[in-house]
Short mmCIF file of C-alpha atoms in Angstrom, two decimals:
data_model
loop_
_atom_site.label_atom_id
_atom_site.label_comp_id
_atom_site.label_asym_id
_atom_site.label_seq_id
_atom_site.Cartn_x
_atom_site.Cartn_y
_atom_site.Cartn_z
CA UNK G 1 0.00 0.00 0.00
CA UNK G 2 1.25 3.57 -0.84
CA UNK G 3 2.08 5.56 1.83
CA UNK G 4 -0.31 8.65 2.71
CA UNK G 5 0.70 11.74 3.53
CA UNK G 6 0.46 11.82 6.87
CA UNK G 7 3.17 9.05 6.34
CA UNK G 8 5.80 10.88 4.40
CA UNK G 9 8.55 13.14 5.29
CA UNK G 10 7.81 16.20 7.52
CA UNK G 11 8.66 18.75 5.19
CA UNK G 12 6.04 16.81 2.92
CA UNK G 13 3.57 17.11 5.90
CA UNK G 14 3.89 20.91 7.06
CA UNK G 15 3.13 21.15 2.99
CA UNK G 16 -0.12 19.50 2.76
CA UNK G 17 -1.36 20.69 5.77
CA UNK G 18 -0.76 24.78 4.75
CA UNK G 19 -1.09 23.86 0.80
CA UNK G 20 -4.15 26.16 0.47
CA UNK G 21 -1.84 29.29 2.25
CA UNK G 22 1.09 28.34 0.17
CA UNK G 23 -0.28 28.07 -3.09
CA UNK G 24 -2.38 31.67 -2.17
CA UNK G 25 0.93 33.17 -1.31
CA UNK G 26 2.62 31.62 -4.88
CA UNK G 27 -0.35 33.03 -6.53
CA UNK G 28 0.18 36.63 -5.16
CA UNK G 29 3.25 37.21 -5.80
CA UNK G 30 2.63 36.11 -9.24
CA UNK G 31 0.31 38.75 -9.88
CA UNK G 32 1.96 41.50 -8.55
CA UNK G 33 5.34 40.63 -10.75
CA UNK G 34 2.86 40.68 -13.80
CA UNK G 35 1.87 43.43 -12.50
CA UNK G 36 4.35 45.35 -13.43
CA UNK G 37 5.79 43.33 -16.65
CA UNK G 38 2.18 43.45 -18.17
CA UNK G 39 -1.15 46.23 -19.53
CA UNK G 40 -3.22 46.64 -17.72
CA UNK G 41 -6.29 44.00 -19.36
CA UNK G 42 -3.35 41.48 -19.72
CA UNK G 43 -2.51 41.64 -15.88
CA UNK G 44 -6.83 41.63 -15.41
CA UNK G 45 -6.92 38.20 -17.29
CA UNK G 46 -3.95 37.22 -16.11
CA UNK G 47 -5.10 37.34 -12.57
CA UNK G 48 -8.09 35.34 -13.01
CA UNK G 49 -6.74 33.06 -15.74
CA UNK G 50 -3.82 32.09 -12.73
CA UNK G 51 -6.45 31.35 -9.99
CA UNK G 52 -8.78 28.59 -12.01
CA UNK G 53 -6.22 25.84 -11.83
CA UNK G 54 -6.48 26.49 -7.88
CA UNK G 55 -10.21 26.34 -8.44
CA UNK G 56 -10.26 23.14 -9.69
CA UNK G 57 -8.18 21.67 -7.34
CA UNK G 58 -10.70 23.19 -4.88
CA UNK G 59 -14.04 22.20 -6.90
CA UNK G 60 -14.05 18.61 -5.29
CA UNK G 61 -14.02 20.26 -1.59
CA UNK G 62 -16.52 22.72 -2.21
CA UNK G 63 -19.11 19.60 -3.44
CA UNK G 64 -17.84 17.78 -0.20
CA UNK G 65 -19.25 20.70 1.77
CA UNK G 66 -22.08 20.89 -0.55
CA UNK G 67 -23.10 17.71 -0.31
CA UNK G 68 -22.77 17.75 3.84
CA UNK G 69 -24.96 20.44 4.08
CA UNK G 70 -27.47 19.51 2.27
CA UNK G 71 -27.66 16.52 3.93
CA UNK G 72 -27.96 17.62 7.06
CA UNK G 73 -30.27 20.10 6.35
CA UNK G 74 -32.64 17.45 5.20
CA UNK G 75 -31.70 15.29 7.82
CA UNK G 76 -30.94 17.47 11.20
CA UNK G 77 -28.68 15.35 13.88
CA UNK G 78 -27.00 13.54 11.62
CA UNK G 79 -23.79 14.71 11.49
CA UNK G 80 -21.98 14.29 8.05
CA UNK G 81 -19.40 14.60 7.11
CA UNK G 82 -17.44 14.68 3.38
CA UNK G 83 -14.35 15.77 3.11
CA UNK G 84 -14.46 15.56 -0.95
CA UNK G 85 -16.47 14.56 -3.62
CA UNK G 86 -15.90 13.87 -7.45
CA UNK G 87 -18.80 13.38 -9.85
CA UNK G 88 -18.31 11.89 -13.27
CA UNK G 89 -21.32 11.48 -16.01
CA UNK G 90 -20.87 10.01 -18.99
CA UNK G 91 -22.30 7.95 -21.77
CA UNK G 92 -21.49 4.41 -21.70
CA UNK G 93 -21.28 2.19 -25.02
CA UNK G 94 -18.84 -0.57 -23.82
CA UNK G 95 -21.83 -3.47 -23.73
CA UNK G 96 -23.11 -2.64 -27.18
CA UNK G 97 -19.49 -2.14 -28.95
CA UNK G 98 -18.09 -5.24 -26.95
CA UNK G 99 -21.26 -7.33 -28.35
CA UNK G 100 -21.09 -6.36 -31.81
CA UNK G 101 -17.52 -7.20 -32.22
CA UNK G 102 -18.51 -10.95 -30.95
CA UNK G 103 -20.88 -10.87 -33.63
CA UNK G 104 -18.96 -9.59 -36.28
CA UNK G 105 -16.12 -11.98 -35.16
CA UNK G 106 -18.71 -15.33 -35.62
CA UNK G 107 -20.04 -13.92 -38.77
CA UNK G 108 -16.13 -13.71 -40.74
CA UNK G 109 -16.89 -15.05 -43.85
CA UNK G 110 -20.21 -13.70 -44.71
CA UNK G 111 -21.06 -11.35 -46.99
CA UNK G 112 -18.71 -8.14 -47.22
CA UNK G 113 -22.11 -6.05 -47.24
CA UNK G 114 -23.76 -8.07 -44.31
CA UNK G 115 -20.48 -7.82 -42.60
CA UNK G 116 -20.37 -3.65 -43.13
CA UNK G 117 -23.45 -3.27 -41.49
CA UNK G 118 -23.79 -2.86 -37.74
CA UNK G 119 -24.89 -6.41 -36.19
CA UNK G 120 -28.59 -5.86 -34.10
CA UNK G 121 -27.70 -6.12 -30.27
CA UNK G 122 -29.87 -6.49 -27.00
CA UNK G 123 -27.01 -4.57 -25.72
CA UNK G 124 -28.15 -0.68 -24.83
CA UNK G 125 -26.31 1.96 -24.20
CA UNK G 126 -26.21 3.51 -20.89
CA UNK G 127 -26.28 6.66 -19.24
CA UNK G 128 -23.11 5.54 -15.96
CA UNK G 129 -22.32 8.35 -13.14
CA UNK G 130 -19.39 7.77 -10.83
CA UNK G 131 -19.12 9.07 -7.34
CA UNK G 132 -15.70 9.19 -5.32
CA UNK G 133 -16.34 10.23 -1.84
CA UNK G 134 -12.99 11.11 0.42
CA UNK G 135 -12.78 11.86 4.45
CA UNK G 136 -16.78 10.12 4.52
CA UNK G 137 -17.75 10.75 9.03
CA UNK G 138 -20.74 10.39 10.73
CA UNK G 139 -19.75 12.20 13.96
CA UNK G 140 -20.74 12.09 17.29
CA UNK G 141 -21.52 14.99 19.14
CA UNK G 142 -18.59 16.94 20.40
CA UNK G 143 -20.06 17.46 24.16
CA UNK G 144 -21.16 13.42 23.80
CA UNK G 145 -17.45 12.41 25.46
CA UNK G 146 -17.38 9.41 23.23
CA UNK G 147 -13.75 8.46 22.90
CA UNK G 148 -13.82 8.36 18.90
CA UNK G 149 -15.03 11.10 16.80
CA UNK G 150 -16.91 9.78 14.10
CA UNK G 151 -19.73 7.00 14.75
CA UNK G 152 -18.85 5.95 11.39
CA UNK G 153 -15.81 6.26 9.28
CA UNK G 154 -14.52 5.32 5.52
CA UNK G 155 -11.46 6.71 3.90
CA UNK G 156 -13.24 6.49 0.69
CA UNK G 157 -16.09 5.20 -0.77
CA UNK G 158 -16.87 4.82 -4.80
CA UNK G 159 -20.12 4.31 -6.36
CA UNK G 160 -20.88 3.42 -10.32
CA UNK G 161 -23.82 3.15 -11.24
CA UNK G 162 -25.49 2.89 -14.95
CA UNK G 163 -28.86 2.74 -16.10
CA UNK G 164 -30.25 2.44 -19.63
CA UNK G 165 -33.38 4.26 -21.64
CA UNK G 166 -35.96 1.87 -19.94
CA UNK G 167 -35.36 3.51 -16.28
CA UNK G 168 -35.51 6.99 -17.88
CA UNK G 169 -38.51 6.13 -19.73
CA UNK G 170 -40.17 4.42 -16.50
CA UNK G 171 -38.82 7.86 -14.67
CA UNK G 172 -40.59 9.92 -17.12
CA UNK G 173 -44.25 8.10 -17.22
CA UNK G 174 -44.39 7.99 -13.62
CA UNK G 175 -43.93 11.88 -13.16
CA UNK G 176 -46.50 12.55 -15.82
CA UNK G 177 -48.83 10.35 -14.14
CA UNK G 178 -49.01 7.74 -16.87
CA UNK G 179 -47.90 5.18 -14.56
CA UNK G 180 -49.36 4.68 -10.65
CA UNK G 181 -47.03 4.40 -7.70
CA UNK G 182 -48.30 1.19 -6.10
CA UNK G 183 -45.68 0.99 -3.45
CA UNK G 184 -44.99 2.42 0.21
CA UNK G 185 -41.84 2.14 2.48
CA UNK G 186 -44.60 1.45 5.14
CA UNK G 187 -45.07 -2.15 5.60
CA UNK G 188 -48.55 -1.84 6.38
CA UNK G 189 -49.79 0.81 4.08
CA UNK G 190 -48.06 -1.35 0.94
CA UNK G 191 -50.11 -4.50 2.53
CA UNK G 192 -53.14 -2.02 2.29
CA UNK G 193 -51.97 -1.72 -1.58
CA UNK G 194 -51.61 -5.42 -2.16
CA UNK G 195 -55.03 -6.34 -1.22
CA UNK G 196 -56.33 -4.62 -4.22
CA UNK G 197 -57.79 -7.03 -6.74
CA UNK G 198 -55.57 -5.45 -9.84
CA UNK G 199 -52.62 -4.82 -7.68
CA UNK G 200 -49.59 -5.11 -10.10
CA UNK G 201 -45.96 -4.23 -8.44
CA UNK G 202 -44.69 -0.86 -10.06
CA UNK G 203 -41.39 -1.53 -12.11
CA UNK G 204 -39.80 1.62 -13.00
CA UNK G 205 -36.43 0.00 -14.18
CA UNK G 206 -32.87 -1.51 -13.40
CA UNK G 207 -29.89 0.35 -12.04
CA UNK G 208 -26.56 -1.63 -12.43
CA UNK G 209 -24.28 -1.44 -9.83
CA UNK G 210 -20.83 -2.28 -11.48
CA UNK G 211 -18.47 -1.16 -8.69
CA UNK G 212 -19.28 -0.44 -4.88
CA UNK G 213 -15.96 -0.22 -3.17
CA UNK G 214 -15.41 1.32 0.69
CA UNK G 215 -11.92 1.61 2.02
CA UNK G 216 -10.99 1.67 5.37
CA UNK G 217 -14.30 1.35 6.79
CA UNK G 218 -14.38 1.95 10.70
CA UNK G 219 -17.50 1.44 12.75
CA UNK G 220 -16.91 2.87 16.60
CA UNK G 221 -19.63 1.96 19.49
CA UNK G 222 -18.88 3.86 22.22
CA UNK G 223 -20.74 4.59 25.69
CA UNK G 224 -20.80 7.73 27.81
CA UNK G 225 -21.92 9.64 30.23
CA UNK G 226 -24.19 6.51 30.69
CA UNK G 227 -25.41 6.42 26.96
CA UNK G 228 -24.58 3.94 24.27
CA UNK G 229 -23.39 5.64 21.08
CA UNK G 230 -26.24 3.88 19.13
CA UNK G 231 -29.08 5.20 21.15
CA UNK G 232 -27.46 8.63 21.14
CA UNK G 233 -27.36 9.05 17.53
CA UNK G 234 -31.24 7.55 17.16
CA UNK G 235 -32.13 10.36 19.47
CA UNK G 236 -30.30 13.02 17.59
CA UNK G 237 -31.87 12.25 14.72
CA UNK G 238 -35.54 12.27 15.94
CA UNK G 239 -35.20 15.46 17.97
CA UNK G 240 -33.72 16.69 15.06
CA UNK G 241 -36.41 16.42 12.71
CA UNK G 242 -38.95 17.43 15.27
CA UNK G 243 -36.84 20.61 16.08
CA UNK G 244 -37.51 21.54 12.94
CA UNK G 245 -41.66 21.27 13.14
CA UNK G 246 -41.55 23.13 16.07
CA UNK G 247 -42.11 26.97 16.58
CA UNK G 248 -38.99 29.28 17.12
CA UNK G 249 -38.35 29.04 20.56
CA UNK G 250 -40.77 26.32 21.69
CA UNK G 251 -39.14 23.78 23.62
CA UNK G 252 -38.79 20.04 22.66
CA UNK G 253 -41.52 17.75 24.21
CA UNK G 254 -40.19 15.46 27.03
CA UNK G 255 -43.85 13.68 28.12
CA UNK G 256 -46.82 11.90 27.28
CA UNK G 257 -49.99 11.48 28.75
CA UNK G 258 -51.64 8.68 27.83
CA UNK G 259 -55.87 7.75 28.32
CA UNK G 260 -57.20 4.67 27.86
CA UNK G 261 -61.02 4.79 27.24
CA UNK G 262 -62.48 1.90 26.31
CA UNK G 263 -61.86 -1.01 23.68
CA UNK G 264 -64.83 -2.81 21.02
CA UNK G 265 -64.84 -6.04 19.25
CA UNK G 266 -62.48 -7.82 21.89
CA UNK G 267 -62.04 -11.83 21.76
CA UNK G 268 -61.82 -12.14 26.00
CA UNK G 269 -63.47 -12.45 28.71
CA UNK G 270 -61.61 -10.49 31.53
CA UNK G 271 -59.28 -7.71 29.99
CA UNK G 272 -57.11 -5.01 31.12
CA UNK G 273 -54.39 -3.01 29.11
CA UNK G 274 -50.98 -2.13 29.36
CA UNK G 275 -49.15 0.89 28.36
CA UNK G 276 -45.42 1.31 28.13
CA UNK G 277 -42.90 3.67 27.22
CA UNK G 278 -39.44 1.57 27.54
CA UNK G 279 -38.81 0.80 30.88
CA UNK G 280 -41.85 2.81 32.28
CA UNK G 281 -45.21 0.51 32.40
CA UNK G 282 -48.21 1.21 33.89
CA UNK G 283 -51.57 -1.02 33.81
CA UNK G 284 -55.17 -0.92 33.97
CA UNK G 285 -57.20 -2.52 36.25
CA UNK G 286 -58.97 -5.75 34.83
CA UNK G 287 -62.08 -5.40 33.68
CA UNK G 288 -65.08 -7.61 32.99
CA UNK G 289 -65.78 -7.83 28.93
CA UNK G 290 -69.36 -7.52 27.73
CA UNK G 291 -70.64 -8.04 24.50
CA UNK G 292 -66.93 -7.57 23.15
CA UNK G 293 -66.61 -4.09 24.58
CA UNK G 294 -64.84 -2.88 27.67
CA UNK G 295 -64.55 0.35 29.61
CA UNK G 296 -61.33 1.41 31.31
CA UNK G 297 -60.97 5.42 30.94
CA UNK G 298 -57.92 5.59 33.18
CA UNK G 299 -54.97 8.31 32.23
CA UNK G 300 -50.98 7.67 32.45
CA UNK G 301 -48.03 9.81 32.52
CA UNK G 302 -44.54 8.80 31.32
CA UNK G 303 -41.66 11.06 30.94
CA UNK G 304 -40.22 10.81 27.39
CA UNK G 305 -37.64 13.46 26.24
CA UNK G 306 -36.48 10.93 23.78
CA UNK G 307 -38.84 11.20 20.45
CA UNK G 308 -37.51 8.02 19.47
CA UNK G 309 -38.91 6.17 22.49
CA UNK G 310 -42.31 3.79 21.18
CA UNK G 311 -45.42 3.86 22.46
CA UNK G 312 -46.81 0.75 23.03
CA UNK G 313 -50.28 -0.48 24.54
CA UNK G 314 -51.15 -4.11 24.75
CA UNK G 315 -54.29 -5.56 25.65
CA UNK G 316 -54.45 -8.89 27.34
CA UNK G 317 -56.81 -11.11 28.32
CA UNK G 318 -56.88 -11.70 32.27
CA UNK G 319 -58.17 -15.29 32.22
CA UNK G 320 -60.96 -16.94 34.51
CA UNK G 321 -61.15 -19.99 36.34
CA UNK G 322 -58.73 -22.20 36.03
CA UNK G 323 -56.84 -20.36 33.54
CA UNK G 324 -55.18 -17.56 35.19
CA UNK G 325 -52.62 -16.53 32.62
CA UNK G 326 -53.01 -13.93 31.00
CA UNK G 327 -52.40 -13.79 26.64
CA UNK G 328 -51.72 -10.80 24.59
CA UNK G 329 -55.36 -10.25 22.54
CA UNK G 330 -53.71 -6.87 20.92
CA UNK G 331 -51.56 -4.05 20.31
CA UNK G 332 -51.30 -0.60 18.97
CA UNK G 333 -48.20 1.28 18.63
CA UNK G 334 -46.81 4.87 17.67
CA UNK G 335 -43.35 6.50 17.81
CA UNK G 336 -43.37 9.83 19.74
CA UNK G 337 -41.49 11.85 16.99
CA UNK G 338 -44.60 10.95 14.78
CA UNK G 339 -47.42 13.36 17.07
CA UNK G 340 -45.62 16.30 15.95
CA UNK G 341 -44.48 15.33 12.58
CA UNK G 342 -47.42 13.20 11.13
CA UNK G 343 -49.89 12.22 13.75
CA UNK G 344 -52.29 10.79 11.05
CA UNK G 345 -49.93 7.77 9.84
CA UNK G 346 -50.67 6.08 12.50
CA UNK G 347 -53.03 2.79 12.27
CA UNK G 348 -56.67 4.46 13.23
CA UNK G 349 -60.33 4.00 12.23
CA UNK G 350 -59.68 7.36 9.83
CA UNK G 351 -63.11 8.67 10.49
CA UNK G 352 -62.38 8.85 14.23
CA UNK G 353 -58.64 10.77 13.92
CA UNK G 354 -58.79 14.30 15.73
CA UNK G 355 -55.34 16.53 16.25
CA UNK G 356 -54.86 19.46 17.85
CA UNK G 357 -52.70 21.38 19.80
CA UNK G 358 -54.40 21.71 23.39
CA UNK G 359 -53.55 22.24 27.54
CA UNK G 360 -51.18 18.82 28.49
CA UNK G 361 -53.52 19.26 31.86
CA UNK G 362 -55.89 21.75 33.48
CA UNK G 363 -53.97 24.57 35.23
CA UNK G 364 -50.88 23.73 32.76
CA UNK G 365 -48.46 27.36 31.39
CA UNK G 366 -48.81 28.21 27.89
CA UNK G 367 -45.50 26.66 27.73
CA UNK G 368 -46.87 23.20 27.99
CA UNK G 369 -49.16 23.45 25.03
CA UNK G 370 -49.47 19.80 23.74
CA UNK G 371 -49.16 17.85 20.60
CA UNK G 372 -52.83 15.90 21.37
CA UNK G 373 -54.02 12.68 19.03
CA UNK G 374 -57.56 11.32 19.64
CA UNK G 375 -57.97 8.21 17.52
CA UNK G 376 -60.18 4.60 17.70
CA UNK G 377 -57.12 2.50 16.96
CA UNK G 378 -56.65 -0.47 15.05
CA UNK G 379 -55.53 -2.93 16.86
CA UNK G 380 -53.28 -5.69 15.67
CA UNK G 381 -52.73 -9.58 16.57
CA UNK G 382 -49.25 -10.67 18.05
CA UNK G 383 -47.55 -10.70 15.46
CA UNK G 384 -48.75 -7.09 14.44
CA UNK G 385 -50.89 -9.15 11.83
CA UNK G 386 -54.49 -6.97 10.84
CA UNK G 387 -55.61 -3.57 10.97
CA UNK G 388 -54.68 -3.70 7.04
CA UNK G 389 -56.99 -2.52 4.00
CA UNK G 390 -59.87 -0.66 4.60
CA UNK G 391 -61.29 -0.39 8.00
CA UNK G 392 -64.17 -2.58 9.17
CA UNK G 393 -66.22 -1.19 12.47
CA UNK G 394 -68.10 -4.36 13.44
CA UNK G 395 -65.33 -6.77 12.93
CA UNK G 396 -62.07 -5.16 13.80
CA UNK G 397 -60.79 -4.64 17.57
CA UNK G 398 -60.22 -1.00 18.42
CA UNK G 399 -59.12 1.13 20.98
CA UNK G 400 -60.07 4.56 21.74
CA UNK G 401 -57.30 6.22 22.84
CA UNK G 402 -56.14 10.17 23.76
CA UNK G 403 -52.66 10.75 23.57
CA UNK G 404 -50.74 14.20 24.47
CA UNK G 405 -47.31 14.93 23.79
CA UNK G 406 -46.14 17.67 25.73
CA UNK G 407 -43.28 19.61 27.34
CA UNK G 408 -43.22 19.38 31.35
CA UNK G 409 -41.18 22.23 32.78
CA UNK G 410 -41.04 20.17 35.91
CA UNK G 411 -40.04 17.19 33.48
CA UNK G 412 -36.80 15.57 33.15
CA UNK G 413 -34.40 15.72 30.10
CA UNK G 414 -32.45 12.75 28.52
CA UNK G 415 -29.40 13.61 30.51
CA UNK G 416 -30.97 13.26 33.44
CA UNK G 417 -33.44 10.25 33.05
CA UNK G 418 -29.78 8.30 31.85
CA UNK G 419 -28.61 9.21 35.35
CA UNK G 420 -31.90 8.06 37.31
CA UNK G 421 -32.10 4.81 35.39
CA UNK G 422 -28.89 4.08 34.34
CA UNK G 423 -28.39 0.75 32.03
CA UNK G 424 -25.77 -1.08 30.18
CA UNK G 425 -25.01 -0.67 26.66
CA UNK G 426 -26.41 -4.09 25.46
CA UNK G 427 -29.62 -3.37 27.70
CA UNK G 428 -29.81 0.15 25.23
CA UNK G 429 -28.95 -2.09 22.29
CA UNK G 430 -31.37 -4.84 22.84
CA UNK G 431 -34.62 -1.60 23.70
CA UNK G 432 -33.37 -0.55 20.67
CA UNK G 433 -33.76 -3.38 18.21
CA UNK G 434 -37.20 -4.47 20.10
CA UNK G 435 -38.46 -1.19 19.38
CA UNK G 436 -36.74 -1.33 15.43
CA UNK G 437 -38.75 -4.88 15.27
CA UNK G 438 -42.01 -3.61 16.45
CA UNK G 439 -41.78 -0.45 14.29
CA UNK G 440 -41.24 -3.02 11.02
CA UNK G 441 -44.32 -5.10 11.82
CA UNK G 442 -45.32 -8.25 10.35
CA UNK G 443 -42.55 -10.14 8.51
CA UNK G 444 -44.83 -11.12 5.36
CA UNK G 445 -45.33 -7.30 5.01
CA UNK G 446 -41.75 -6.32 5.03
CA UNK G 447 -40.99 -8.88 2.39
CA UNK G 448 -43.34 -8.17 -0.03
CA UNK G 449 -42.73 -4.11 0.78
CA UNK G 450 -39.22 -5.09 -0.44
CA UNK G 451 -40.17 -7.55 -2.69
CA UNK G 452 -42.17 -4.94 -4.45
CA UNK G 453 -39.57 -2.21 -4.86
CA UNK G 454 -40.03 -0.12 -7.74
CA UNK G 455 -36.31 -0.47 -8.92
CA UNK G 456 -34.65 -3.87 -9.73
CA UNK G 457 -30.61 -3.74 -8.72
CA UNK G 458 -28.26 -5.33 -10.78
CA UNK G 459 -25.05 -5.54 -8.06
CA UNK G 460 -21.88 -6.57 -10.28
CA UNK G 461 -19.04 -5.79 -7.95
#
């Protein structure tokens, strides 16, 4: 392997790192001799002719920085980082040429005509881009005290990619509304699609992948300050995005209020529900079910200054007689980062959804103003099967439910909840991927949301 330059000599190294003043400097005093050997328009030209090679030196740093910040603009808390970036686009005939000369090459002897005239090919020509990505970080937060500074680390990373007219073409009928979009990266709402009697998967084209190549790739999982690097950065990136729903100035939510009112359509006989957010539960008393319906109308409070955290209510059946164990009848779910930014994806009779923006309690400051969802949900069997399509009132179990998400002055922040409940990085892992699991639903539905991509990869490399 080649040495880099933070390898080499020193004088090579006090170069690199002050190449931008040095090469400044060179081009000053370039300018000012010309100045005085050259007219006046000569010297103008001159001077601006002299600074493009530095220019394009630059170019592929100024689309590093380009590309970070628009990144994480769109994507606030994550934390990118590029240090360069080089695009290529060309047009790419290699297939076609490569495929005709095999043809011409079996066909020697022919005709001279025949052999004159270009040999048909399924071969296409294709429209390849080329991306070379240098100094690629996704940092952790400088106050975080992780002992790395990058999450996630590659010295470089290239990407080729080519695509031919049928991708364009697919591209182009889709935008002009030619061709529907039957696909969602929601498991659920692309089941909802697939239970259509014409459902047909959208195919929009191929993209060839012919090299994918990532050098000196570093992954770093660090804990401190009593949080796992992991959970830090899935934290970042929710309050991130909901920082940017909120109003100048308004502080981020840190608690929910949750009411249970009453459940219809139950399969139990005894029932009682319980609602969780992480390692805070709290459960209902058990009540008797009557003609499939069941009254609780009790109200929780959970402190939750992470929008990542899942809200969860289950609904069990309580037994009677000789069977005293209780079984999971249903569940209903919702992220907390999803009642500010889209309360109404969220699996609810649709008729019954209400938001608004209301007191988290009587007597509470204007401060406190919450984020409040009133919904009959859809409940879902244990393996998050149901509550697909559209909704059915006399068959389908459903929950009617009032949840505020609010910020608590008297409320504690992340910082501090880490401190009164302090776990172990696995324990933060493992909450993590349970959450991750229950967010992705029923297996069938994830494969056929994937099966059903609208782009077909062709990986080469």
């Amino acid at each position: 392997m080649a040495p880099t330059l933070a390898e080499g000599p020193p004088l090579v190294q006090w170069a690199a790192r002050r190449f931008l003043k040095i090469a400044l400097g060179a081009l000053g005093l370039v300018v000012l001799a010309l100045c005085f050997l050259l007219p006046k328009n000569l010297v103008i030209f001159a001077a601006v002719a002299v600074h493009l090679p530095l220019l394009l030196l630059e170019l592929p740093t100024f689309w590093g920085w380009l590309l970070s910040a628009w990144v994480n603009r769109l994507a606030p808390g994550l934390r990118m980082k590029v240090g360069a970036c080089r695009l290529a686009l060309w047009v790419d005939r290699t297939d076609r040429d490569l495929e005709r000369a095999g043809l011409r090459h079996d066909d020697v002897g022919g005709d001279a005509e025949e052999a004159a005239r270009p040999p048909p090919t399924l071969a296409r020509t294709r429209l390849a881009i080329c991306a070379d990505v240098d100094g690629f970080a996704l940092q952790h937060p400088a106050d975080a005290g992780y002992a790395h500074a990058d999450f996630l680390s590659a010295r470089s990373v290239r990407v080729q990619l080519s695509v031919d007219h049928r991708l364009l073409d697919g591209l182009a009928n889709w935008a002009l509304g030619r061709v529907p979009m039957r696909w969602s990266p929601f498991p659920a709402s692309h089941a909802a699609l697939r239970r259509a009697r014409d459902f047909e998967p959208t195919r929009l084209g191929a993209v060839r992948i012919d090299v994918l190549r990532v050098d000196h790739a570093r992954c770093a999982f660090d804990h401190a300050a009593g949080e796992f690097n992991v959970a830090r950065f899935t934290r970042d990136l929710a309050s991130g995005k909901v920082r940017s729903k909120l109003a100048p100035g308004e502080p981020l939510p840190n608690a929910l209020r949750v009411s249970v009112v009453a459940a219809r359509n139950l399969s139990a006989r005894t029932a009682f529900a319980v609602v969780s957010v992480r390692s805070f539960r709290s459960q209902t008393a058990v009540r008797e079910v009557l003609d499939g319906g069941c009254v609780w109308n009790e109200h929780f409070s959970f402190p939750c200054p992470d929008p990542s955290a899942l809200l969860h209510v289950a609904v069990f059946d309580a037994g009677r007689g000789l069977s005293t164990r209780a079984t999971l009848v249903a569940q209903w779910l919702v992220t907390a980062k999803m009642l500010v930014l889209n309360p109404t994806n969220v699996h609810a009779d649709p008729g019954s959804l209400r938001r608004s923006r209301g007191a988290a309690r009587p007597g509470a400051p204007a401060s406190a103003r919450a984020y409040v969802l009133e919904c009959d949900a859809r409940l879902r069997d244990k393996a998050w099967g149901g509550g697909v399509g559209e909704f059915e009132p006399e068959k389908e179990q459903t929950l009617a439910l009032a949840v505020s998400y609010f910020y608590d002055p008297e409320g504690v922040s992340a910082e501090r909840l880490l401190e009164l409940r302090p776990s172990t990085a696995l324990e933060q892992l493992r909450v993590n991927s349970e959450e991750t699991a229950r967010k992705m639903g029923h297996q069938r539905h994830v494969a056929n949301m994937l099966r059903d991509f609208p782009l077909l990869f062709d990986v080469r490399d």
